[in-house]
Short mmCIF file of C-alpha atoms and ligand atoms in Angstrom, two decimals:
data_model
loop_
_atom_site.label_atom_id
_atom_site.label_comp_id
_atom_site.label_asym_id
_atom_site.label_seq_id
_atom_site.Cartn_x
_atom_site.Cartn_y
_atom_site.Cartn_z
CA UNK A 1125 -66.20 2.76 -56.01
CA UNK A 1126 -67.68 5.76 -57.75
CA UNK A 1127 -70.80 6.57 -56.12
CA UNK A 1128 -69.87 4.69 -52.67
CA UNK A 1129 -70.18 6.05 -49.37
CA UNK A 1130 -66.82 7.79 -47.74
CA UNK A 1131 -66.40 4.97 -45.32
CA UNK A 1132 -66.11 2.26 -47.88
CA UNK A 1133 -63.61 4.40 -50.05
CA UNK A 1134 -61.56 4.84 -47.37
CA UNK A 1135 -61.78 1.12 -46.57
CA UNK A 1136 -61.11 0.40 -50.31
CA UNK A 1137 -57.53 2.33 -50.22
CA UNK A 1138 -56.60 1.05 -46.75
CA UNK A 1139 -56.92 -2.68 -48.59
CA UNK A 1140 -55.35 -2.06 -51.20
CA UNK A 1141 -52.19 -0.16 -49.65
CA UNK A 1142 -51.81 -3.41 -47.68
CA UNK A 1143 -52.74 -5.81 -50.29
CA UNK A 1144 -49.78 -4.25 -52.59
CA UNK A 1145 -47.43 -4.11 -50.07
CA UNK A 1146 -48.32 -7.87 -48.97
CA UNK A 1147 -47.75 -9.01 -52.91
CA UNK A 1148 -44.16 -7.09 -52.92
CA UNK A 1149 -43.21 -9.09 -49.94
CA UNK A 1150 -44.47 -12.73 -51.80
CA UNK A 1151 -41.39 -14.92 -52.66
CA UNK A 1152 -41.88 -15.65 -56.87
CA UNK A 1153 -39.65 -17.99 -58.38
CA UNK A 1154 -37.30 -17.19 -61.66
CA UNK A 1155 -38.80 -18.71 -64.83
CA UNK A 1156 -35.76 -20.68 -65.38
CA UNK A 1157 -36.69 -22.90 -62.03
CA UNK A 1158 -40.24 -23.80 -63.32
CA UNK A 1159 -39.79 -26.89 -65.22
CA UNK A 1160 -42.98 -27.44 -66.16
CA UNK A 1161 -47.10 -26.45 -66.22
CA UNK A 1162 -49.40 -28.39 -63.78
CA UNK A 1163 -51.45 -30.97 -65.06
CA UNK A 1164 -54.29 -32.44 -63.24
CA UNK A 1165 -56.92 -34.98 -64.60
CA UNK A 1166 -58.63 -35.77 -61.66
CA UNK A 1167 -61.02 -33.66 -62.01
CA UNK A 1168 -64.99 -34.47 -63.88
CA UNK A 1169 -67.42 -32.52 -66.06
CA UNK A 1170 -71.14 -33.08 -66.90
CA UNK A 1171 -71.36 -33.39 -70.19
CA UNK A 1172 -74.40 -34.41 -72.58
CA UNK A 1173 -75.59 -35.39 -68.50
CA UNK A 1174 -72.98 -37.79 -68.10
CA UNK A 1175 -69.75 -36.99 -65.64
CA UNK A 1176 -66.64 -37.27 -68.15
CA UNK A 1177 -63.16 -36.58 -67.21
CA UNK A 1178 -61.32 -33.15 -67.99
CA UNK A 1179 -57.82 -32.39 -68.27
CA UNK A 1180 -56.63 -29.26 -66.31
CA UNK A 1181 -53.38 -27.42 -67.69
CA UNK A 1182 -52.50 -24.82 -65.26
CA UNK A 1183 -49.39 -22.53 -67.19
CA UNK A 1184 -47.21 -20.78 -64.56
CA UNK A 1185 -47.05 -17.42 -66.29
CA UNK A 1186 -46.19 -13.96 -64.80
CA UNK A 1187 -49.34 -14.34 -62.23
CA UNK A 1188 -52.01 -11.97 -62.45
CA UNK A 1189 -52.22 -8.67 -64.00
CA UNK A 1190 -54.75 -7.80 -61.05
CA UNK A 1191 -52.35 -8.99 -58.40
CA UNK A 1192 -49.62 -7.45 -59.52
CA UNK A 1193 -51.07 -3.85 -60.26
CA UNK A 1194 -53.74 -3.45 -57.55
CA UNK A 1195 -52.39 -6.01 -54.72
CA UNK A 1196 -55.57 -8.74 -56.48
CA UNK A 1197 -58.16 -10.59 -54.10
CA UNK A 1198 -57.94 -10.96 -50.74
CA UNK A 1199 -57.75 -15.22 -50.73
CA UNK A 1200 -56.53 -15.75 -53.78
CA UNK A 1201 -52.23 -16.67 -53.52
CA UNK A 1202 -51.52 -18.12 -57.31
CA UNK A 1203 -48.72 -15.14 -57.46
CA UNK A 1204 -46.93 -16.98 -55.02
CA UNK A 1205 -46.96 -19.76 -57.69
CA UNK A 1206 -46.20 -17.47 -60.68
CA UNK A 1207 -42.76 -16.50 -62.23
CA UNK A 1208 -40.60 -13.31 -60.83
CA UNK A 1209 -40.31 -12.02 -64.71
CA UNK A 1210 -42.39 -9.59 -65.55
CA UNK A 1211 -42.28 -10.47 -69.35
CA UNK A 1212 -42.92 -14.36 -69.94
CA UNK A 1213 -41.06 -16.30 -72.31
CA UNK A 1214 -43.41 -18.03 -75.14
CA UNK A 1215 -40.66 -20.49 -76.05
CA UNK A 1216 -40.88 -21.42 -71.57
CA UNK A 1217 -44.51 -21.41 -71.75
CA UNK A 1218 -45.13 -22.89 -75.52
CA UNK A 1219 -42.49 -26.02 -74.09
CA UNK A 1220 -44.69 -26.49 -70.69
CA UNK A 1221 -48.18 -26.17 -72.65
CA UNK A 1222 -46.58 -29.04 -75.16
CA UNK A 1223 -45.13 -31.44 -72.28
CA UNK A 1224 -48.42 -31.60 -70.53
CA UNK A 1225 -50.96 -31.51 -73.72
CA UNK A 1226 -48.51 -34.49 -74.81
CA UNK A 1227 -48.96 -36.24 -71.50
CA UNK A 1228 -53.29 -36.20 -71.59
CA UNK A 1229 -55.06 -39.31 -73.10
CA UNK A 1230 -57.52 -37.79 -75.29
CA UNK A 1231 -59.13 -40.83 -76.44
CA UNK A 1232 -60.47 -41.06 -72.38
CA UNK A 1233 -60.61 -36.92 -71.91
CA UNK A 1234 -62.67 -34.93 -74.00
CA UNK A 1235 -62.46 -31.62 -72.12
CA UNK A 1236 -58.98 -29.34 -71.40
CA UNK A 1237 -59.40 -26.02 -68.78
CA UNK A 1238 -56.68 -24.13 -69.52
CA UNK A 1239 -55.99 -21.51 -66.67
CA UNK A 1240 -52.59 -19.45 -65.64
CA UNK A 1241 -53.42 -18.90 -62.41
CA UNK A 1242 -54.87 -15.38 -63.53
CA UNK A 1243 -56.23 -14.48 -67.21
CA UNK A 1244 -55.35 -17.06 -69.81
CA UNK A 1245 -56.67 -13.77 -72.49
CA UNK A 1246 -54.43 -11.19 -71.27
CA UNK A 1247 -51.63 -10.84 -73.46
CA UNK A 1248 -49.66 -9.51 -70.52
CA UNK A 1249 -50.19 -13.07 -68.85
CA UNK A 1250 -50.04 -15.35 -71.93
CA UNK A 1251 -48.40 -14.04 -74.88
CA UNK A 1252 -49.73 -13.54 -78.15
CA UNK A 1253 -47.81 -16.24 -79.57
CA UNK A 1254 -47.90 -18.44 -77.16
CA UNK A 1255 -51.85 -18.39 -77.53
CA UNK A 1256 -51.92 -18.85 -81.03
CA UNK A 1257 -49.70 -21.73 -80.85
CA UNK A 1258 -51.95 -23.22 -78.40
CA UNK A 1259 -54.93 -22.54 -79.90
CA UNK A 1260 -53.22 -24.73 -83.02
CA UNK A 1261 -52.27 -27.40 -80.80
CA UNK A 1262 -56.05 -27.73 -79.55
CA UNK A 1263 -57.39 -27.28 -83.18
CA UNK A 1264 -55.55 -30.43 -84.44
CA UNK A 1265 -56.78 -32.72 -81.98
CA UNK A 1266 -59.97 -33.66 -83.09
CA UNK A 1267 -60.91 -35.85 -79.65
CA UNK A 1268 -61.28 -32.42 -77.39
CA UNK A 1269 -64.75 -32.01 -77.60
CA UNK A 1270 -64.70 -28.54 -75.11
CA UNK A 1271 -62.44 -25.68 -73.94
CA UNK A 1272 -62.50 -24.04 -71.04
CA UNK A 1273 -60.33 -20.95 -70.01
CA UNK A 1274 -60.32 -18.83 -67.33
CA UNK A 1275 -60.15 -14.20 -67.89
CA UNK A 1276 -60.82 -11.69 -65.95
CA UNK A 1277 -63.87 -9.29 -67.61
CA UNK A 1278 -61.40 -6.44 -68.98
CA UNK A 1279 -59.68 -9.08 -71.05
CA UNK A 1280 -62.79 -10.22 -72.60
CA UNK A 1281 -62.40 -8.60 -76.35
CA UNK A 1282 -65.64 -9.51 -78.51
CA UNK A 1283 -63.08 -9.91 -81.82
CA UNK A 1284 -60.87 -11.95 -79.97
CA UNK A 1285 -63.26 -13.96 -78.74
CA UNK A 1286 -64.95 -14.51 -82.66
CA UNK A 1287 -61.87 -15.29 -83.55
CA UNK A 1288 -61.04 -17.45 -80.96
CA UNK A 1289 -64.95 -19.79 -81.58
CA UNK A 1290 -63.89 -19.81 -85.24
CA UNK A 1291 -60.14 -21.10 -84.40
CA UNK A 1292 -61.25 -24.26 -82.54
CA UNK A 1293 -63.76 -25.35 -84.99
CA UNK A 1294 -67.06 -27.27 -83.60
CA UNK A 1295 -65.01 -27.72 -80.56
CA UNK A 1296 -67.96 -26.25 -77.53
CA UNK A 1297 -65.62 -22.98 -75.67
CA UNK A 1298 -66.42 -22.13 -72.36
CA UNK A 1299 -65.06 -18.49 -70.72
CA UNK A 1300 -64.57 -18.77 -66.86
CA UNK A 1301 -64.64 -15.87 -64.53
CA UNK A 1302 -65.09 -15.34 -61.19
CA UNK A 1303 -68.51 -13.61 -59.98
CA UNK A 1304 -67.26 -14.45 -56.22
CA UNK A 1305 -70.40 -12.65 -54.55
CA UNK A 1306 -74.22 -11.35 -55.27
CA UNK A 1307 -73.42 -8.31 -53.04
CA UNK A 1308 -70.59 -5.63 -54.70
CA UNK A 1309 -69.64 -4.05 -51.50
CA UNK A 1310 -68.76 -7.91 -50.80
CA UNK A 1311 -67.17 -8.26 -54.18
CA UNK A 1312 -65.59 -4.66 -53.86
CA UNK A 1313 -64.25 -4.59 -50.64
CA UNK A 1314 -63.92 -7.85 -48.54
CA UNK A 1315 -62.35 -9.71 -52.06
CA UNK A 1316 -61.02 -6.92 -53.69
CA UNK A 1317 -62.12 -8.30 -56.56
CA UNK A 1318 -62.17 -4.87 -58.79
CA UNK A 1319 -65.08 -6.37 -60.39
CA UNK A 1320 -68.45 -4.57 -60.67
CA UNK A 1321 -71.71 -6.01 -61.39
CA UNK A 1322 -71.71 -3.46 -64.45
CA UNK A 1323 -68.24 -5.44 -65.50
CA UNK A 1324 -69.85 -8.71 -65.50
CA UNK A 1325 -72.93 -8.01 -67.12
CA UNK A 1326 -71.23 -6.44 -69.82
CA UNK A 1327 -68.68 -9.85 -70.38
CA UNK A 1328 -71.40 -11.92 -69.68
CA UNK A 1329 -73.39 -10.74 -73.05
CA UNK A 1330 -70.36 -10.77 -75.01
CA UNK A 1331 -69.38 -13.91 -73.89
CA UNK A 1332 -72.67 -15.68 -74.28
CA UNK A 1333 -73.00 -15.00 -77.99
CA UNK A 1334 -69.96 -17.77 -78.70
CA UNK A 1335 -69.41 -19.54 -75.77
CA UNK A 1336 -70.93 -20.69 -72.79
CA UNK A 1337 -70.15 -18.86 -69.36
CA UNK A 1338 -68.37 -20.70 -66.31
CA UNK A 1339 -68.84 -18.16 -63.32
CA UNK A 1340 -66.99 -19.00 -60.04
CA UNK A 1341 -68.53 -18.21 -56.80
CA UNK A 1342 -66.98 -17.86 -53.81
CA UNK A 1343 -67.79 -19.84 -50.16
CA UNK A 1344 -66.85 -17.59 -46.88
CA UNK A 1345 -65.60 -14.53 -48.24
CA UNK A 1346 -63.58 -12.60 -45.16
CA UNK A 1347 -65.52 -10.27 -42.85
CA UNK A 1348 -68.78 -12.40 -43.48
CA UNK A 1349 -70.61 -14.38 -40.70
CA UNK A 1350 -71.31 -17.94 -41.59
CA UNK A 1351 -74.76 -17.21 -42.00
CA UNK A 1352 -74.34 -14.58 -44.16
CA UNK A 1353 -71.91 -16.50 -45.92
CA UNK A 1354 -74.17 -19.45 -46.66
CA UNK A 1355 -76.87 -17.02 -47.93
CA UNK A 1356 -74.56 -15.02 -50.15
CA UNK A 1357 -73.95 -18.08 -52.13
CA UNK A 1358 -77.32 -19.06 -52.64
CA UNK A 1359 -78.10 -15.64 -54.00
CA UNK A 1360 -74.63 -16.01 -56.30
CA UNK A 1361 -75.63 -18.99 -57.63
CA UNK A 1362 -79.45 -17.02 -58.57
CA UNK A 1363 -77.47 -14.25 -59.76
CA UNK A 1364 -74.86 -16.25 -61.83
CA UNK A 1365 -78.20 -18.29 -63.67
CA UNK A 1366 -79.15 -14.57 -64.37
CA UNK A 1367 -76.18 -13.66 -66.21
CA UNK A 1368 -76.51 -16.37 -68.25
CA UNK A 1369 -73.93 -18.82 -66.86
CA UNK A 1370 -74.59 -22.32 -67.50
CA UNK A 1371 -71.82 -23.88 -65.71
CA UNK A 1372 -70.97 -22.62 -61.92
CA UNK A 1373 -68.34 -23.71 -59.42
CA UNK A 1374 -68.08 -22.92 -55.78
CA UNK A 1375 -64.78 -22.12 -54.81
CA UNK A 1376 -65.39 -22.88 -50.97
CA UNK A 1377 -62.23 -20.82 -49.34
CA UNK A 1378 -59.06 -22.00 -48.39
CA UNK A 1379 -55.67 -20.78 -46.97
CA UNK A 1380 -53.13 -20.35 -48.86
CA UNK A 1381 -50.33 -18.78 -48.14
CA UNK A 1382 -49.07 -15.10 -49.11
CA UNK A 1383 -52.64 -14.15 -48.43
CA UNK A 1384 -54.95 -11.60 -46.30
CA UNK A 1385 -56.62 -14.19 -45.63
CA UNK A 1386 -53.99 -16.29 -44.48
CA UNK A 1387 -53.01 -13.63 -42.33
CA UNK A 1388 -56.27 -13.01 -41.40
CA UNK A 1389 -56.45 -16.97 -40.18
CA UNK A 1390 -53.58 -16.57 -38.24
CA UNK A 1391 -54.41 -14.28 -36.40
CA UNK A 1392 -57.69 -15.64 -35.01
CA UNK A 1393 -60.09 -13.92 -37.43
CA UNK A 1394 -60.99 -16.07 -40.07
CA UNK A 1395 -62.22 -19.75 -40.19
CA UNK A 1396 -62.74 -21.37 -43.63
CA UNK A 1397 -66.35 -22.74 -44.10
CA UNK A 1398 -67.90 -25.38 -42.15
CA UNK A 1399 -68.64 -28.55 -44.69
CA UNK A 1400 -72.35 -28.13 -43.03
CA UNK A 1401 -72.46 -25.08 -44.30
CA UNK A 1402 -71.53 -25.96 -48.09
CA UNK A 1403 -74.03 -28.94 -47.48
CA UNK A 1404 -76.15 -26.51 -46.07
CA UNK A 1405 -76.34 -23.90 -49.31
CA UNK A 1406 -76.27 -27.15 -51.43
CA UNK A 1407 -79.35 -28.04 -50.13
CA UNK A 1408 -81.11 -24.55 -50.28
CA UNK A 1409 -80.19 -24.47 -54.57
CA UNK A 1410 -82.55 -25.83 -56.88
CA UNK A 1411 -80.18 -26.46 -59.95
CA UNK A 1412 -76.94 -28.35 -59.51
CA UNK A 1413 -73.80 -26.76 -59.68
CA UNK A 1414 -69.82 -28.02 -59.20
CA UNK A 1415 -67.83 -27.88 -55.67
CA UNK A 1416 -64.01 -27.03 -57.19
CA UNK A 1417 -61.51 -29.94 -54.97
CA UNK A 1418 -59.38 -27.26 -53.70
CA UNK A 1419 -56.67 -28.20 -56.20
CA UNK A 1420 -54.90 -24.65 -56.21
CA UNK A 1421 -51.52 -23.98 -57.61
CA UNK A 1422 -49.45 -23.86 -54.97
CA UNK A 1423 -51.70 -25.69 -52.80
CA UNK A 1424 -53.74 -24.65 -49.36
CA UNK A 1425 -52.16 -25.12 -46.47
CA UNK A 1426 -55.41 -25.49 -44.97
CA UNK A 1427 -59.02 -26.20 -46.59
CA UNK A 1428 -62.89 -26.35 -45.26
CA UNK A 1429 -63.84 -28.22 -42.36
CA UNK A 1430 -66.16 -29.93 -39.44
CA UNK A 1431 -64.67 -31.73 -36.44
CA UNK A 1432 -61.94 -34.07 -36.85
CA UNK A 1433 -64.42 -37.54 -36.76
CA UNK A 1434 -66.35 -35.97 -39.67
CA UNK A 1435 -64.60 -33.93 -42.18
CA UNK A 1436 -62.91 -36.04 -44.02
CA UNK A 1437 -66.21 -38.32 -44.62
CA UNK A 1438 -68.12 -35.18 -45.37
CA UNK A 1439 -65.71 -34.17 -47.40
CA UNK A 1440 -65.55 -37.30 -49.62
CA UNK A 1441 -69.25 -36.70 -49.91
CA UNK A 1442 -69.19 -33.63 -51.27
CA UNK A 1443 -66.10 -33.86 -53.69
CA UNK A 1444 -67.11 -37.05 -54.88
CA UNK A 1445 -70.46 -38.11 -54.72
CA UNK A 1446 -72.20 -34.64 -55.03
CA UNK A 1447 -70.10 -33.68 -57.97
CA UNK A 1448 -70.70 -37.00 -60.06
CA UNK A 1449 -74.56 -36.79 -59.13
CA UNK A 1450 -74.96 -33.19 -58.45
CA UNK A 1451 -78.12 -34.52 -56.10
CA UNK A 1452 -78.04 -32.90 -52.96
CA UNK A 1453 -79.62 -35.57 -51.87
CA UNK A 1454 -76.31 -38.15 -51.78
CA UNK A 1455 -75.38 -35.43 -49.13
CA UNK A 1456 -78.47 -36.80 -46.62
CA UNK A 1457 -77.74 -39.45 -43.45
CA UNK A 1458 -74.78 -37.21 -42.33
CA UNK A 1459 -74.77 -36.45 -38.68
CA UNK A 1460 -71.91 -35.81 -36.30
CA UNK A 1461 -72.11 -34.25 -32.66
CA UNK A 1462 -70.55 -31.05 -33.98
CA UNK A 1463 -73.63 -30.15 -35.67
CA UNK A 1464 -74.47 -28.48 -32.58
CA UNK A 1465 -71.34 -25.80 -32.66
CA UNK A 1466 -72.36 -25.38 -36.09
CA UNK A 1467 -75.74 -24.18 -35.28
CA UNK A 1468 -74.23 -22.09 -32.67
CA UNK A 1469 -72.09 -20.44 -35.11
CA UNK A 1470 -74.79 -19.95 -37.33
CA UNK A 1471 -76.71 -17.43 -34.94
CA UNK A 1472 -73.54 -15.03 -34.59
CA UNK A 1473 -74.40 -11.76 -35.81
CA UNK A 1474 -72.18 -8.68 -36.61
CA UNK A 1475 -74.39 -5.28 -36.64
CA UNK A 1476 -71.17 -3.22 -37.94
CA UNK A 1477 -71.31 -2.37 -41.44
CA UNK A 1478 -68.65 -4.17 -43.88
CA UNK A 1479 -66.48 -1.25 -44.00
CA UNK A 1480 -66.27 -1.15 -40.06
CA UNK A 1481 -65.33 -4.80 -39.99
CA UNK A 1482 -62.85 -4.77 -42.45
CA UNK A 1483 -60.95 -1.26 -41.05
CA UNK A 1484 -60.89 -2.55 -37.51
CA UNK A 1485 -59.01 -6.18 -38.51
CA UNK A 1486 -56.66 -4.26 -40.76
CA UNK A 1487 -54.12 -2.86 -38.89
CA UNK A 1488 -53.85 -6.64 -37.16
CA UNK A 1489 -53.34 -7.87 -40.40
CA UNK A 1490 -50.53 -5.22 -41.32
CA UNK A 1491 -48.67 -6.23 -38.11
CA UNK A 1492 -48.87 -9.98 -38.83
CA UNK A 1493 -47.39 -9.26 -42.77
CA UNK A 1494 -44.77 -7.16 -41.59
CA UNK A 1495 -43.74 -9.91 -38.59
CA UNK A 1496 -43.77 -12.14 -41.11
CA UNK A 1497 -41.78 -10.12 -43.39
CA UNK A 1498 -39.36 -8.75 -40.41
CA UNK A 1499 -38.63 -12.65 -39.79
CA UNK A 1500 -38.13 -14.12 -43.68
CA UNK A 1501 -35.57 -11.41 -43.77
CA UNK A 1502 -33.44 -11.94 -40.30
S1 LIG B 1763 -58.72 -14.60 -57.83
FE1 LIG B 1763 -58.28 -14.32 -60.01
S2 LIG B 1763 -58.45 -12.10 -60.32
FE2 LIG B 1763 -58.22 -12.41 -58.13
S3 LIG B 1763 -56.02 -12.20 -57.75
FE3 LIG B 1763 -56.47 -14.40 -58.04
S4 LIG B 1763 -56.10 -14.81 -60.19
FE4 LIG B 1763 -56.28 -12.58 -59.93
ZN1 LIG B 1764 -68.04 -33.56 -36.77
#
């Protein structure tokens, strides 16, 4: 926030006071109770241009060294999935890695993302050991073709990273981060994302001289209109190409809970993003890119919508057809009478400044966390 005006600093603190105080408050579970790492191979990649399956091994570490030190992004709620400890156990973790690497057909799966629900590089998150014996796991099984894992920039260490190509062999590696936004006061202060463009532009070189470069972007960030929501994706997705990334997902928000956002939602000041919309900024992109399923560890409690009679239709659409094809064009012949609210929604405009928005909802959102709070612990 160096260099940013006094308003947004102030803003800035203000989030994160409540942020860390919302995080103390989220239920964790002990290590001992989580049996196992989520596996989910569902999900598709493009690869050589054709959509193969992947296998997605989600390890329920500690939870994220952002979350936990600076109260982490405003809609993200995977600490509410991570362990209470603040050390992990590799033997726990090396055990769940094996279970569900041992479960994957990799005669049908060529491709294993391996996240943690923060950064699978810090060695806060993932142990040492427990990385080496994974990366060993991955190295002698010749049919996974690509690896994908997901860090936050300050874990991104260029050795680390050699080492890391050289370990997997010919295998393809692929470093995921999240981007979220084109605009930093966006990225800065309505996601707390602690992530500057200076930060990504910096990974994204080091990155792109071994691997290739997954960036996430996010759909409806809090605090933005729909409008400008729609047309701060579209310029995420130019500035993503920019870095370098070759491979970019939208993250369209959801509510989870143990979130600002969720508390944002319940009070009456947030609605996830219309499906027109996401067909909308499909639409407006030249390039193809990936809409993520919404498959969070633990799960939403509420995802992206239209009107009842359409959603789920629309949704299909999306998820399925536009992913396999990535042809915006699958997403045409859609039409439902709420189109109209849509449009209406669209021409909303807020004059205020971010920093305005965000400092007036606050104290509503304090209120609802400590309710909440006041009636977990009656
Ligand atoms: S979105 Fe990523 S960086 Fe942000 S709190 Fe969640 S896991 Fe951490
Ligand atoms: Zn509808």
């Amino acid at each position: 926030m160096i260099g940013r005006p006094e308003p947004e600093i102030r803003t800035k603190r203000e989030l994160s006071r409540i942020l860390r105080r919302m995080r103390e408050l989220t239920p964790r579970t002990p290590g001992s109770s989580i049996l196992q790492a989520e596996l989910d191979t569902s999900r598709i990649e493009i690869m050589d241009g054709k959509p193969v399956s992947r296998a997605v091994i989600t390890l329920r570490s500690t939870g994220c060294d952002w979350a936990r030190r600076s109260g982490g992004c405003t809609m993200c709620g995977h600490l509410a999935g991570a362990s209470v400890e603040s050390e992990p156990s590799v033997e726990r973790l090396n055990a769940h890695f094996d279970r569900a690497f041992d479960h994957v057909d990799w005669a049908r799966i060529p491709v294993l993302c391996l996240y943690n629900g923060g950064s699978v590089l810090s060695s806060s998150e993932v142990p040492d050991n427990t990385f080496e014996h994974i990366v060993a796991r991955i190295a002698a099984e010749p049919r996974i073709r690509l690896v994908a894992l997901e860090s936050r920039p300050e874990f991104v260490d260029e050795q680390r990273l050699n080492w890391l190509a050289g370990a997997l062999g010919g295998r393809s590696l692929r470093v995921a981060i999240g981007l979220e936004s084109a605009r930093d006061d966006v990225r800065e202060l309505a996601i707390h994302k602690g992530i500057t463009l200076q930060a990504m532009e910096r990974v994204a070189r080091i990155v792109t001289q071994v691997a290739s470069l997954r960036l996430y972007v996010l759909i409806k960030p809090p605090w933005l209109t729909e409008q400008e929501a729609i047309d701060d994706a579209v310029d995420a997705v130019r500035l993503a190409r920019r870095l370098g990334a070759t491979d970019i997902h939208f993250e369209p928000a959801t509510i989870q809970r143990h979130t600002l956002v969720y508390y944002l939602w319940s009070i009456g000041r947030y609605r996830m993003p219309w499906l027109w919309s996401i067909r909308e900024i499909l639409r407006r992109l030249d390039e193809p890119v990936y809409v993520s399923p919404f498959a969070h560890v633990p799960p939403p409690i509420a995802i992206p919508h239209n009107c009842p009679a359409c959603s789920s239709t629309l949704m299909d659409a999306i998820i399925r057809d536009y992913n396999n094809l990535r042809d915006p064009d699958v997403l045409r012949g859609y039409s439902c009478r709420c189109e109209d609210s849509w449009r209406d929604v669209l021409s909303e405009r807020d004059t205020r400044p971010l920093s305005e928005r965000i400092m007036s909802d606050l104290p509503l959102v304090e209120a609802a966390i400590e309710k909440a709070a006041g009636s977990q612990s009656v």
